[in-house]
Each structure stands twice: as structure tokens, then as C-alpha cells.
PDB file of C-alpha atoms in Angstrom:
ATOM      1  CA  UNK A  95     164.036 159.344   7.483  1.00  0.00           C
ATOM      2  CA  UNK A  96     160.665 159.264   8.803  1.00  0.00           C
ATOM      3  CA  UNK A  97     159.314 155.219   9.208  1.00  0.00           C
ATOM      4  CA  UNK A  98     155.015 155.187   9.774  1.00  0.00           C
ATOM      5  CA  UNK A  99     153.957 151.585  10.825  1.00  0.00           C
ATOM      6  CA  UNK A 100     150.331 151.395   9.809  1.00  0.00           C
ATOM      7  CA  UNK A 101     148.638 148.140  11.081  1.00  0.00           C
ATOM      8  CA  UNK A 102     146.125 147.215   8.842  1.00  0.00           C
ATOM      9  CA  UNK A 103     142.185 147.998  10.250  1.00  0.00           C
ATOM     10  CA  UNK A 104     140.244 145.884  11.498  1.00  0.00           C
ATOM     11  CA  UNK A 105     139.047 142.613   9.652  1.00  0.00           C
ATOM     12  CA  UNK A 106     136.661 139.683   9.234  1.00  0.00           C
ATOM     13  CA  UNK A 107     137.526 136.765  10.888  1.00  0.00           C
ATOM     14  CA  UNK A 108     138.401 133.329   8.407  1.00  0.00           C
ATOM     15  CA  UNK A 109     140.905 131.731   6.775  1.00  0.00           C
ATOM     16  CA  UNK A 110     142.462 131.693   4.035  1.00  0.00           C
ATOM     17  CA  UNK A 111     144.249 134.379   6.152  1.00  0.00           C
ATOM     18  CA  UNK A 112     145.757 136.710   3.292  1.00  0.00           C
ATOM     19  CA  UNK A 113     142.207 137.282   1.917  1.00  0.00           C
ATOM     20  CA  UNK A 114     140.502 138.352   5.282  1.00  0.00           C
ATOM     21  CA  UNK A 115     138.561 141.421   4.077  1.00  0.00           C
ATOM     22  CA  UNK A 116     138.178 144.980   6.554  1.00  0.00           C
ATOM     23  CA  UNK A 117     134.930 145.386   8.141  1.00  0.00           C
ATOM     24  CA  UNK A 118     132.304 148.514   8.377  1.00  0.00           C
ATOM     25  CA  UNK A 119     134.381 149.028  11.114  1.00  0.00           C
ATOM     26  CA  UNK A 120     137.891 148.746   9.713  1.00  0.00           C
ATOM     27  CA  UNK A 121     136.938 150.749   6.505  1.00  0.00           C
ATOM     28  CA  UNK A 122     135.868 153.517   8.674  1.00  0.00           C
ATOM     29  CA  UNK A 123     139.108 153.210  10.833  1.00  0.00           C
ATOM     30  CA  UNK A 124     141.240 153.409   7.493  1.00  0.00           C
ATOM     31  CA  UNK A 125     139.367 156.242   5.377  1.00  0.00           C
ATOM     32  CA  UNK A 126     140.071 158.150   9.620  1.00  0.00           C
ATOM     33  CA  UNK A 127     143.456 157.281  10.021  1.00  0.00           C
ATOM     34  CA  UNK A 128     144.158 158.078   5.856  1.00  0.00           C
ATOM     35  CA  UNK A 129     142.504 161.051   5.864  1.00  0.00           C
ATOM     36  CA  UNK A 130     145.117 162.145   9.193  1.00  0.00           C
ATOM     37  CA  UNK A 131     148.123 160.860   7.329  1.00  0.00           C
ATOM     38  CA  UNK A 132     147.133 162.708   4.142  1.00  0.00           C
ATOM     39  CA  UNK A 133     147.861 165.941   4.838  1.00  0.00           C
ATOM     40  CA  UNK A 134     150.645 165.220   7.166  1.00  0.00           C
ATOM     41  CA  UNK A 135     152.671 163.212   5.104  1.00  0.00           C
ATOM     42  CA  UNK A 136     155.246 164.057   2.379  1.00  0.00           C
ATOM     43  CA  UNK A 137     153.791 164.069  -1.061  1.00  0.00           C
ATOM     44  CA  UNK A 138     157.148 161.491  -2.132  1.00  0.00           C
ATOM     45  CA  UNK A 139     156.630 159.260   0.906  1.00  0.00           C
ATOM     46  CA  UNK A 140     157.212 155.617   0.111  1.00  0.00           C
ATOM     47  CA  UNK A 141     154.447 153.802   0.693  1.00  0.00           C
ATOM     48  CA  UNK A 142     154.912 149.365   1.423  1.00  0.00           C
ATOM     49  CA  UNK A 143     151.662 147.221   1.595  1.00  0.00           C
ATOM     50  CA  UNK A 144     151.390 143.350   2.779  1.00  0.00           C
ATOM     51  CA  UNK A 145     150.102 141.583   0.341  1.00  0.00           C
ATOM     52  CA  UNK A 146     146.809 140.823   2.871  1.00  0.00           C
ATOM     53  CA  UNK A 147     143.479 142.255   1.241  1.00  0.00           C
ATOM     54  CA  UNK A 148     142.828 143.660   4.752  1.00  0.00           C
ATOM     55  CA  UNK A 149     146.116 145.746   4.791  1.00  0.00           C
ATOM     56  CA  UNK A 150     146.150 146.066   0.924  1.00  0.00           C
ATOM     57  CA  UNK A 151     142.669 147.665   1.931  1.00  0.00           C
ATOM     58  CA  UNK A 152     143.431 149.825   4.558  1.00  0.00           C
ATOM     59  CA  UNK A 153     146.398 151.420   2.415  1.00  0.00           C
ATOM     60  CA  UNK A 154     143.556 152.040  -0.436  1.00  0.00           C
ATOM     61  CA  UNK A 155     141.968 154.414   1.646  1.00  0.00           C
ATOM     62  CA  UNK A 156     144.667 156.398   1.244  1.00  0.00           C
ATOM     63  CA  UNK A 157     146.340 156.173  -2.262  1.00  0.00           C
ATOM     64  CA  UNK A 158     146.623 153.980  -5.131  1.00  0.00           C
ATOM     65  CA  UNK A 159     149.757 154.447  -5.242  1.00  0.00           C
ATOM     66  CA  UNK A 160     151.563 151.871  -3.611  1.00  0.00           C
ATOM     67  CA  UNK A 161     154.059 148.891  -3.598  1.00  0.00           C
ATOM     68  CA  UNK A 162     152.987 145.543  -2.805  1.00  0.00           C
ATOM     69  CA  UNK A 163     155.869 144.298  -1.121  1.00  0.00           C
ATOM     70  CA  UNK A 164     155.928 140.749   0.067  1.00  0.00           C
ATOM     71  CA  UNK A 165     158.444 140.786   2.620  1.00  0.00           C
ATOM     72  CA  UNK A 166     155.895 142.168   4.906  1.00  0.00           C
ATOM     73  CA  UNK A 167     153.331 140.042   5.146  1.00  0.00           C
ATOM     74  CA  UNK A 168     151.831 138.565   7.603  1.00  0.00           C
ATOM     75  CA  UNK A 169     154.720 136.405   9.593  1.00  0.00           C
ATOM     76  CA  UNK A 170     157.339 138.101   8.584  1.00  0.00           C
ATOM     77  CA  UNK A 171     160.615 138.794  10.420  1.00  0.00           C
ATOM     78  CA  UNK A 172     161.910 142.664  11.997  1.00  0.00           C
ATOM     79  CA  UNK A 173     164.718 141.852   9.827  1.00  0.00           C
ATOM     80  CA  UNK A 174     162.830 141.884   6.766  1.00  0.00           C
ATOM     81  CA  UNK A 175     160.041 144.362   7.182  1.00  0.00           C
ATOM     82  CA  UNK A 176     163.064 146.545   8.239  1.00  0.00           C
ATOM     83  CA  UNK A 177     164.614 146.199   5.235  1.00  0.00           C
ATOM     84  CA  UNK A 178     161.860 146.417   3.227  1.00  0.00           C
ATOM     85  CA  UNK A 179     161.740 150.279   4.552  1.00  0.00           C
ATOM     86  CA  UNK A 180     165.753 150.568   3.930  1.00  0.00           C
ATOM     87  CA  UNK A 181     165.862 151.709   7.936  1.00  0.00           C
ATOM     88  CA  UNK A 182     167.736 153.263   9.382  1.00  0.00           C
ATOM     89  CA  UNK A 183     169.924 154.213   6.522  1.00  0.00           C
ATOM     90  CA  UNK A 184     167.288 155.350   3.958  1.00  0.00           C
ATOM     91  CA  UNK A 185     166.094 158.671   2.932  1.00  0.00           C
ATOM     92  CA  UNK A 186     162.343 160.177   2.987  1.00  0.00           C
ATOM     93  CA  UNK A 187     159.436 158.579   4.357  1.00  0.00           C
ATOM     94  CA  UNK A 188     158.271 155.366   3.946  1.00  0.00           C
ATOM     95  CA  UNK A 189     155.093 154.265   5.281  1.00  0.00           C
ATOM     96  CA  UNK A 190     154.036 150.261   5.693  1.00  0.00           C
ATOM     97  CA  UNK A 191     151.007 148.856   6.200  1.00  0.00           C
ATOM     98  CA  UNK A 192     151.616 145.841   7.571  1.00  0.00           C
ATOM     99  CA  UNK A 193     150.190 143.342  10.647  1.00  0.00           C
ATOM    100  CA  UNK A 194     150.495 141.922  14.628  1.00  0.00           C
ATOM    101  CA  UNK A 195     152.411 141.244  16.047  1.00  0.00           C
ATOM    102  CA  UNK A 196     155.831 142.798  13.634  1.00  0.00           C
ATOM    103  CA  UNK A 197     154.666 145.900  14.068  1.00  0.00           C
ATOM    104  CA  UNK A 198     154.701 145.975  18.016  1.00  0.00           C
ATOM    105  CA  UNK A 199     158.262 143.504  17.850  1.00  0.00           C
ATOM    106  CA  UNK A 200     159.901 146.540  15.266  1.00  0.00           C
ATOM    107  CA  UNK A 201     158.557 149.408  17.414  1.00  0.00           C
ATOM    108  CA  UNK A 202     159.988 147.614  19.994  1.00  0.00           C
ATOM    109  CA  UNK A 203     163.886 147.239  18.694  1.00  0.00           C
ATOM    110  CA  UNK A 204     163.609 150.959  17.626  1.00  0.00           C
ATOM    111  CA  UNK A 205     162.415 152.511  21.258  1.00  0.00           C
ATOM    112  CA  UNK A 206     164.032 149.623  23.251  1.00  0.00           C
ATOM    113  CA  UNK A 207     166.295 147.396  21.446  1.00  0.00           C
ATOM    114  CA  UNK A 208     164.173 144.529  22.785  1.00  0.00           C
ATOM    115  CA  UNK A 209     162.802 141.680  20.575  1.00  0.00           C
ATOM    116  CA  UNK A 210     159.655 141.890  22.690  1.00  0.00           C
ATOM    117  CA  UNK A 211     156.958 143.822  21.420  1.00  0.00           C
ATOM    118  CA  UNK A 212     154.181 146.359  22.119  1.00  0.00           C
ATOM    119  CA  UNK A 213     150.635 146.291  21.277  1.00  0.00           C
ATOM    120  CA  UNK A 214     149.604 147.738  17.784  1.00  0.00           C
ATOM    121  CA  UNK A 215     146.236 148.250  17.707  1.00  0.00           C
ATOM    122  CA  UNK A 216     143.813 147.869  14.709  1.00  0.00           C
ATOM    123  CA  UNK A 217     143.960 151.032  12.325  1.00  0.00           C
ATOM    124  CA  UNK A 218     146.742 152.992  14.507  1.00  0.00           C
ATOM    125  CA  UNK A 219     149.908 154.294  12.993  1.00  0.00           C
ATOM    126  CA  UNK A 220     153.717 154.841  15.293  1.00  0.00           C
ATOM    127  CA  UNK A 221     155.683 157.586  13.599  1.00  0.00           C
ATOM    128  CA  UNK A 222     159.404 157.337  13.918  1.00  0.00           C
ATOM    129  CA  UNK A 223     162.022 160.032  12.801  1.00  0.00           C
ATOM    130  CA  UNK A 224     166.295 158.775  12.407  1.00  0.00           C
ATOM    131  CA  UNK A 225     168.116 162.396  12.651  1.00  0.00           C
ATOM    132  CA  UNK A 226     172.109 161.717  12.196  1.00  0.00           C
ATOM    133  CA  UNK A 227     174.299 164.542  14.505  1.00  0.00           C
ATOM    134  CA  UNK A 228     177.594 165.009  15.528  1.00  0.00           C
ATOM    135  CA  UNK A 229     177.637 162.314  18.183  1.00  0.00           C
ATOM    136  CA  UNK A 230     175.793 159.217  15.769  1.00  0.00           C
ATOM    137  CA  UNK A 231     172.437 158.707  15.371  1.00  0.00           C
ATOM    138  CA  UNK A 232     169.149 158.935  16.961  1.00  0.00           C
ATOM    139  CA  UNK A 233     165.826 157.266  16.751  1.00  0.00           C
ATOM    140  CA  UNK A 234     163.169 158.793  17.843  1.00  0.00           C
ATOM    141  CA  UNK A 235     158.793 158.807  18.397  1.00  0.00           C
ATOM    142  CA  UNK A 236     157.432 161.104  16.904  1.00  0.00           C
ATOM    143  CA  UNK A 237     153.741 160.121  17.096  1.00  0.00           C
ATOM    144  CA  UNK A 238     151.098 157.278  18.188  1.00  0.00           C
ATOM    145  CA  UNK A 239     147.713 157.463  17.263  1.00  0.00           C
ATOM    146  CA  UNK A 240     144.196 154.986  17.528  1.00  0.00           C
ATOM    147  CA  UNK A 241     141.833 155.626  14.372  1.00  0.00           C
ATOM    148  CA  UNK A 242     139.053 155.982  17.732  1.00  0.00           C
ATOM    149  CA  UNK A 243     140.947 158.862  18.566  1.00  0.00           C
ATOM    150  CA  UNK A 244     140.301 160.974  15.158  1.00  0.00           C
TER     151      UNK A 244
END
């Protein structure tokens, strides 16, 4: 299984939180990352997106074919995020477009078994793989990249 965590791009400040839109810089961040991902993710990647406007706009730069998933809304738990992805026992590739701090908490749990958290920069992706072998299973970090490096 492949799991890609994509933090929404830069958004305007303000309230209500769920209605915050991307800034002009955020639109560029989303477009750069979408261009990068488009040639690398499998065609049948399942894309799950938070219902927050900024996450919807970020995902729309990549594809109009995604599923709005309330279980990955702002302030969700790591377990609801991973359950929505069907991690670790799902199949194929899943791309989650969501928020901090839960994306950083999920990354820490997958890499270290820790409930701490990593800082996932706006617009960046963290790409994980899970492989099964005779000795069990192994999670590996394939890639971390921020839009400013593209």
C-alpha cells in the first residue's frame, strides 16, 4: 500500500475556519505539487479530501475526481485519518489532502510509533509505502517534498 499525505496549500487567515480559501501563493503551491504528482501517482489512486475549502481547492489542482471525506476534517484524530485511508491493510495508493497537526502526527506514528508530531509544511507531501514480506511488514518513507523545491 502507498499512502501520500498532502497538506493543503497556504490559505487566508480568518473565520469560519472551514471556509478559508487559498491565497494566490497557495494556488501556485497546489499547482506545482499537482504537476509533480500527476506523473508519479498511479491512475487508480484513491483521493480523499477534507471538506474544508482550502483542502478542496488544493486537491482540485490535481483532479476533479476525489472523495470529500469528513473523517479527515480539521481536528480529526490520527486514527480516523488512517482508518479513512484503510492503512495499513488497504491496497493500492491513497492520497489524503488534509491538515496539521494530524498529518504530522500520522507521519510520526508511521515512522516512529510516536504520538508526537512532525511539522508538515503547507502544500507539501509525505509519501509512505508499506510492504509485506516473510518477516512481517515494513513501512518506509519514500519522499518528502515541499512546493518551494519544485
